[in-house]
GROMACS .gro file of C-alpha atoms in nm:
model
  248
    1MET     CA    1  -0.202  -4.271  -6.898
    2LEU     CA    2   0.163  -4.359  -6.947
    3ALA     CA    3   0.386  -4.191  -6.693
    4THR     CA    4   0.688  -4.240  -6.921
    5LYS     CA    5   0.536  -4.000  -7.175
    6LEU     CA    6   0.578  -3.725  -6.916
    7GLN     CA    7   0.948  -3.799  -6.869
    8ARG     CA    8   1.207  -3.657  -7.100
    9PRO     CA    9   1.417  -3.924  -7.274
   10ARG     CA   10   1.748  -4.027  -7.123
   11LEU     CA   11   2.038  -3.862  -7.301
   12ALA     CA   12   2.272  -4.120  -7.450
   13ALA     CA   13   2.646  -4.084  -7.513
   14PRO     CA   14   2.822  -3.955  -7.711
   15LEU     CA   15   2.674  -3.616  -7.630
   16VAL     CA   16   2.824  -3.311  -7.797
   17ALA     CA   17   2.782  -2.975  -7.627
   18ARG     CA   18   2.606  -2.731  -7.861
   19PRO     CA   19   2.607  -2.395  -7.681
   20ARG     CA   20   2.516  -2.197  -7.996
   21LEU     CA   21   2.182  -2.378  -8.016
   22LEU     CA   22   2.116  -2.365  -7.643
   23ALA     CA   23   2.174  -1.988  -7.651
   24ARG     CA   24   1.926  -1.950  -7.937
   25LEU     CA   25   1.660  -2.138  -7.743
   26THR     CA   26   1.722  -1.943  -7.424
   27ALA     CA   27   1.692  -1.614  -7.612
   28GLY     CA   28   1.371  -1.749  -7.765
   29LEU     CA   29   1.205  -1.770  -7.425
   30ASP     CA   30   1.138  -1.397  -7.453
   31GLN     CA   31   0.937  -1.465  -7.770
   32GLY     CA   32   0.727  -1.731  -7.599
   33VAL     CA   33   0.687  -2.002  -7.864
   34LEU     CA   34   0.986  -2.213  -7.969
   35LEU     CA   35   0.965  -2.432  -8.278
   36VAL     CA   36   1.234  -2.692  -8.356
   37SER     CA   37   1.136  -2.824  -8.697
   38ALA     CA   38   1.349  -3.058  -8.911
   39PRO     CA   39   1.333  -3.403  -9.072
   40ALA     CA   40   1.407  -3.719  -8.874
   41GLY     CA   41   1.760  -3.766  -8.749
   42TYR     CA   42   1.858  -3.403  -8.690
   43GLY     CA   43   1.868  -3.431  -8.311
   44LYS     CA   44   1.569  -3.208  -8.236
   45SER     CA   45   1.465  -3.383  -7.914
   46THR     CA   46   1.825  -3.417  -7.798
   47VAL     CA   47   1.895  -3.046  -7.832
   48VAL     CA   48   1.581  -2.946  -7.642
   49ASN     CA   49   1.655  -3.214  -7.382
   50GLN     CA   50   2.005  -3.073  -7.330
   51TRP     CA   51   1.868  -2.722  -7.314
   52LEU     CA   52   1.628  -2.804  -7.029
   53ASP     CA   53   1.928  -2.852  -6.799
   54THR     CA   54   2.002  -2.481  -6.845
   55VAL     CA   55   1.646  -2.345  -6.822
   56ASP     CA   56   1.575  -2.136  -6.515
   57LEU     CA   57   1.199  -2.191  -6.487
   58PRO     CA   58   0.966  -2.485  -6.417
   59TRP     CA   59   0.907  -2.711  -6.717
   60ALA     CA   60   0.716  -3.022  -6.818
   61TRP     CA   61   0.767  -3.265  -7.106
   62VAL     CA   62   0.514  -3.465  -7.310
   63SER     CA   63   0.626  -3.722  -7.569
   64LEU     CA   64   0.347  -3.735  -7.826
   65ASP     CA   65   0.247  -4.030  -8.043
   66ASP     CA   66  -0.037  -4.127  -8.279
   67TYR     CA   67  -0.276  -4.205  -7.992
   68ASP     CA   68  -0.261  -3.844  -7.874
   69SER     CA   69  -0.460  -3.722  -8.175
   70ASP     CA   70  -0.768  -3.795  -7.966
   71LEU     CA   71  -0.869  -3.459  -7.818
   72ALA     CA   72  -0.957  -3.590  -7.470
   73THR     CA   73  -0.632  -3.787  -7.453
   74PHE     CA   74  -0.427  -3.488  -7.566
   75VAL     CA   75  -0.582  -3.253  -7.312
   76SER     CA   76  -0.546  -3.515  -7.038
   77TYR     CA   77  -0.172  -3.529  -7.100
   78LEU     CA   78  -0.151  -3.149  -7.099
   79LEU     CA   79  -0.329  -3.149  -6.763
   80ALA     CA   80  -0.096  -3.417  -6.626
   81ALA     CA   81   0.207  -3.220  -6.745
   82LEU     CA   82   0.072  -2.904  -6.584
   83ARG     CA   83   0.013  -3.083  -6.254
   84SER     CA   84   0.365  -3.226  -6.255
   85VAL     CA   85   0.472  -2.868  -6.182
   86TYR     CA   86   0.162  -2.716  -6.019
   87PRO     CA   87  -0.028  -3.006  -5.856
   88ASN     CA   88  -0.348  -2.813  -5.782
   89ALA     CA   89  -0.380  -2.645  -6.121
   90GLY     CA   90  -0.623  -2.723  -6.401
   91GLN     CA   91  -0.945  -2.764  -6.204
   92THR     CA   92  -1.163  -2.614  -6.479
   93VAL     CA   93  -1.016  -2.835  -6.749
   94GLU     CA   94  -1.053  -3.143  -6.531
   95THR     CA   95  -1.423  -3.067  -6.478
   96LEU     CA   96  -1.479  -3.043  -6.854
   97LEU     CA   97  -1.293  -3.366  -6.918
   98ARG     CA   98  -1.525  -3.542  -6.674
   99ALA     CA   99  -1.840  -3.411  -6.844
  100PRO     CA  100  -2.070  -3.665  -7.017
  101ALA     CA  101  -1.987  -3.507  -7.354
  102LEU     CA  102  -1.653  -3.351  -7.439
  103PRO     CA  103  -1.689  -2.977  -7.514
  104ALA     CA  104  -1.576  -2.821  -7.841
  105PRO     CA  105  -1.202  -2.749  -7.884
  106ALA     CA  106  -1.254  -2.374  -7.835
  107VAL     CA  107  -1.433  -2.431  -7.504
  108LEU     CA  108  -1.157  -2.661  -7.380
  109ALA     CA  109  -0.895  -2.414  -7.499
  110ASP     CA  110  -1.056  -2.124  -7.312
  111ALA     CA  111  -1.080  -2.333  -6.997
  112LEU     CA  112  -0.714  -2.427  -7.028
  113LEU     CA  113  -0.618  -2.064  -7.088
  114GLY     CA  114  -0.806  -1.964  -6.775
  115ASP     CA  115  -0.625  -2.228  -6.572
  116LEU     CA  116  -0.290  -2.118  -6.717
  117ALA     CA  117  -0.359  -1.753  -6.639
  118ALA     CA  118  -0.426  -1.847  -6.277
  119LEU     CA  119  -0.092  -2.021  -6.225
  120PRO     CA  120   0.119  -1.881  -5.940
  121GLY     CA  121   0.430  -1.866  -6.160
  122PRO     CA  122   0.577  -1.924  -6.508
  123TRP     CA  123   0.583  -2.257  -6.687
  124LEU     CA  124   0.747  -2.409  -6.995
  125LEU     CA  125   0.571  -2.693  -7.176
  126VAL     CA  126   0.766  -2.910  -7.421
  127LEU     CA  127   0.561  -3.108  -7.673
  128ASP     CA  128   0.795  -3.356  -7.838
  129ASP     CA  129   0.710  -3.505  -8.180
  130TYR     CA  130   0.414  -3.278  -8.247
  131HIS     CA  131   0.404  -3.411  -8.604
  132ALA     CA  132   0.230  -3.721  -8.461
  133ILE     CA  133  -0.085  -3.512  -8.410
  134ARG     CA  134  -0.329  -3.555  -8.701
  135SER     CA  135  -0.648  -3.430  -8.538
  136LEU     CA  136  -0.803  -3.107  -8.661
  137ASP     CA  137  -0.967  -3.067  -8.318
  138VAL     CA  138  -0.629  -3.081  -8.141
  139HIS     CA  139  -0.481  -2.833  -8.387
  140ALA     CA  140  -0.779  -2.601  -8.335
  141LEU     CA  141  -0.732  -2.616  -7.957
  142MET     CA  142  -0.359  -2.549  -7.985
  143ARG     CA  143  -0.407  -2.258  -8.227
  144ARG     CA  144  -0.633  -2.086  -7.975
  145VAL     CA  145  -0.400  -2.162  -7.683
  146VAL     CA  146  -0.100  -2.030  -7.874
  147GLN     CA  147  -0.285  -1.720  -7.993
  148HIS     CA  148  -0.404  -1.624  -7.643
  149ARG     CA  149  -0.117  -1.769  -7.439
  150PRO     CA  150  -0.057  -1.586  -7.110
  151ALA     CA  151   0.281  -1.412  -7.118
  152PRO     CA  152   0.446  -1.621  -6.841
  153ILE     CA  153   0.367  -1.945  -7.027
  154ARG     CA  154   0.619  -2.069  -7.282
  155LEU     CA  155   0.572  -2.347  -7.535
  156ALA     CA  156   0.839  -2.552  -7.714
  157LEU     CA  157   0.754  -2.790  -7.999
  158THR     CA  158   0.974  -3.042  -8.177
  159THR     CA  159   0.833  -3.165  -8.505
  160ARG     CA  160   0.923  -3.310  -8.845
  161ALA     CA  161   0.673  -3.081  -9.020
  162ASP     CA  162   0.549  -2.732  -8.943
  163PRO     CA  163   0.225  -2.748  -8.739
  164PRO     CA  164  -0.088  -2.558  -8.852
  165LEU     CA  165  -0.066  -2.306  -8.570
  166ALA     CA  166  -0.071  -1.974  -8.757
  167LEU     CA  167   0.308  -1.947  -8.760
  168GLU     CA  168   0.304  -1.647  -8.993
  169ARG     CA  169   0.109  -1.447  -8.735
  170LEU     CA  170   0.351  -1.549  -8.461
  171ARG     CA  171   0.647  -1.442  -8.676
  172GLY     CA  172   0.482  -1.109  -8.747
  173GLN     CA  173   0.422  -1.055  -8.377
  174ARG     CA  174   0.782  -1.158  -8.295
  175GLN     CA  175   0.653  -1.437  -8.074
  176LEU     CA  176   0.825  -1.726  -8.254
  177CYS     CA  177   1.179  -1.862  -8.217
  178GLU     CA  178   1.267  -2.117  -8.487
  179LEU     CA  179   1.543  -2.376  -8.520
  180ARG     CA  180   1.546  -2.567  -8.847
  181GLY     CA  181   1.754  -2.831  -9.021
  182ALA     CA  182   2.017  -2.581  -9.133
  183ASP     CA  183   2.060  -2.467  -8.771
  184LEU     CA  184   2.074  -2.821  -8.631
  185ARG     CA  185   2.344  -2.943  -8.869
  186PHE     CA  186   2.674  -3.014  -8.697
  187THR     CA  187   2.952  -2.767  -8.767
  188THR     CA  188   3.300  -2.899  -8.843
  189GLU     CA  189   3.399  -2.830  -8.481
  190GLU     CA  190   3.096  -3.018  -8.346
  191ALA     CA  191   3.162  -3.306  -8.586
  192ALA     CA  192   3.523  -3.319  -8.463
  193GLU     CA  193   3.404  -3.340  -8.101
  194LEU     CA  194   3.165  -3.623  -8.190
  195LEU     CA  195   3.445  -3.815  -8.361
  196ARG     CA  196   3.681  -3.760  -8.069
  197GLN     CA  197   3.423  -3.914  -7.838
  198GLU     CA  198   3.367  -4.206  -8.072
  199LEU     CA  199   3.721  -4.265  -8.198
  200GLY     CA  200   3.947  -4.110  -7.938
  201ALA     CA  201   4.296  -4.031  -8.064
  202ALA     CA  202   4.210  -4.169  -8.409
  203ALA     CA  203   3.999  -3.863  -8.487
  204ASP     CA  204   4.153  -3.564  -8.664
  205GLU     CA  205   4.037  -3.240  -8.822
  206GLU     CA  206   4.061  -3.372  -9.178
  207THR     CA  207   3.834  -3.666  -9.100
  208ALA     CA  208   3.585  -3.441  -8.924
  209ALA     CA  209   3.578  -3.194  -9.212
  210LEU     CA  210   3.530  -3.473  -9.467
  211LEU     CA  211   3.242  -3.630  -9.277
  212GLU     CA  212   3.076  -3.298  -9.200
  213SER     CA  213   3.086  -3.219  -9.571
  214GLY     CA  214   2.977  -3.566  -9.680
  215THR     CA  215   2.681  -3.585  -9.440
  216GLU     CA  216   2.601  -3.211  -9.458
  217GLY     CA  217   2.609  -3.209  -9.078
  218TRP     CA  218   2.321  -3.456  -9.052
  219THR     CA  219   2.331  -3.586  -8.694
  220VAL     CA  220   2.237  -3.948  -8.758
  221GLY     CA  221   2.465  -3.963  -9.063
  222LEU     CA  222   2.760  -3.847  -8.854
  223HIS     CA  223   2.688  -4.104  -8.583
  224LEU     CA  224   2.666  -4.386  -8.837
  225ALA     CA  225   2.984  -4.272  -9.010
  226ALA     CA  226   3.167  -4.258  -8.676
  227LEU     CA  227   3.060  -4.613  -8.595
  228THR     CA  228   3.186  -4.728  -8.935
  229LEU     CA  229   3.523  -4.559  -8.878
  230ARG     CA  230   3.589  -4.730  -8.547
  231ASP     CA  231   3.762  -5.031  -8.700
  232GLN     CA  232   3.952  -4.844  -8.972
  233SER     CA  233   4.329  -4.810  -8.948
  234ASP     CA  234   4.321  -4.488  -9.156
  235PRO     CA  235   3.996  -4.303  -9.073
  236ALA     CA  236   4.075  -4.006  -9.298
  237ALA     CA  237   4.133  -4.226  -9.604
  238PHE     CA  238   3.814  -4.419  -9.531
  239ALA     CA  239   3.621  -4.092  -9.485
  240ARG     CA  240   3.747  -3.974  -9.825
  241ARG     CA  241   3.616  -4.291  -9.984
  242ILE     CA  242   3.277  -4.242  -9.814
  243VAL     CA  243   3.252  -3.886  -9.945
  244GLN     CA  244   3.366  -3.981 -10.294
  245SER     CA  245   3.119  -4.269 -10.317
  246GLY     CA  246   2.841  -4.039 -10.204
  247HIS     CA  247   2.911  -3.798 -10.490
  248GLN     CA  248   2.920  -4.066 -10.760
   0.00000   0.00000   0.00000
C-alpha cells in the first residue's frame, strides 16, 4: 500500500480563501454525505483540502486511482484510513480480507458497517477522485455503506462524474450536500484576489471582471490567464483581447 495515498495533497500557492464554499461544506456535515462533483480543473480537491483545516472532528483522506477498482484493494485502503484515526478499529473487516476467498461486496459492507458502528467517536472519510472507480463490486459496497451509514460517520467524495450511489434517495432523505461546477466557479471578488496574488499591484477590478467573465470562473482557466498576464504592461487591455478572441 502507498502511504502517500492516505495523505492529503500539499496546498500550493496562490491559495484564495473561499469561505462561502467552506461554510456550505461545514453545514453539510449535518446531512452526512458531501458530494463535490465537477469536471477537471474546478478545484474540487483544493476546496475540500482547505476545508479540512476548519473541520472539528477526526478525518482521513484517500486519494483514489484506477488500481483501487479492485475490491480488496479498495477496502484495504478504507481500513488503513480508518486506522489512521482509530488504530484498533476494523478487526472484522481485516479478518474477511485475510480469508482464502474474498466475500461478496454486501458481506464486506456489513462487516465494515459493524466496525464503523463500534467506533468510540465520529469520523469523516474523504475519498478523492472517486470517478477513478470503475468496479461494480466497489460501487455495490459503497451503496450499502452509504445507505446504512452510522449517524456519526460522515463521507465526502470529490469526483468528475456523479457516482452510482443512489443519490436521488439521499436527496430525498436530506442526507446529501452537493457542490457542483456552478458553485465552484470563482466569483469576481475571488478572481480579483487570485490576480492580486499572481500580479500584485498590476491587478485591478476591471481585469478580474474580464477574466472571470471570459473563463466563466473556471479555476484552471483563471490560473493560466493570470500566468499569461504576468509579463503584460497593460493587463486589462490584454484581458480584453483574451475575452474578445474567445468569443470569436
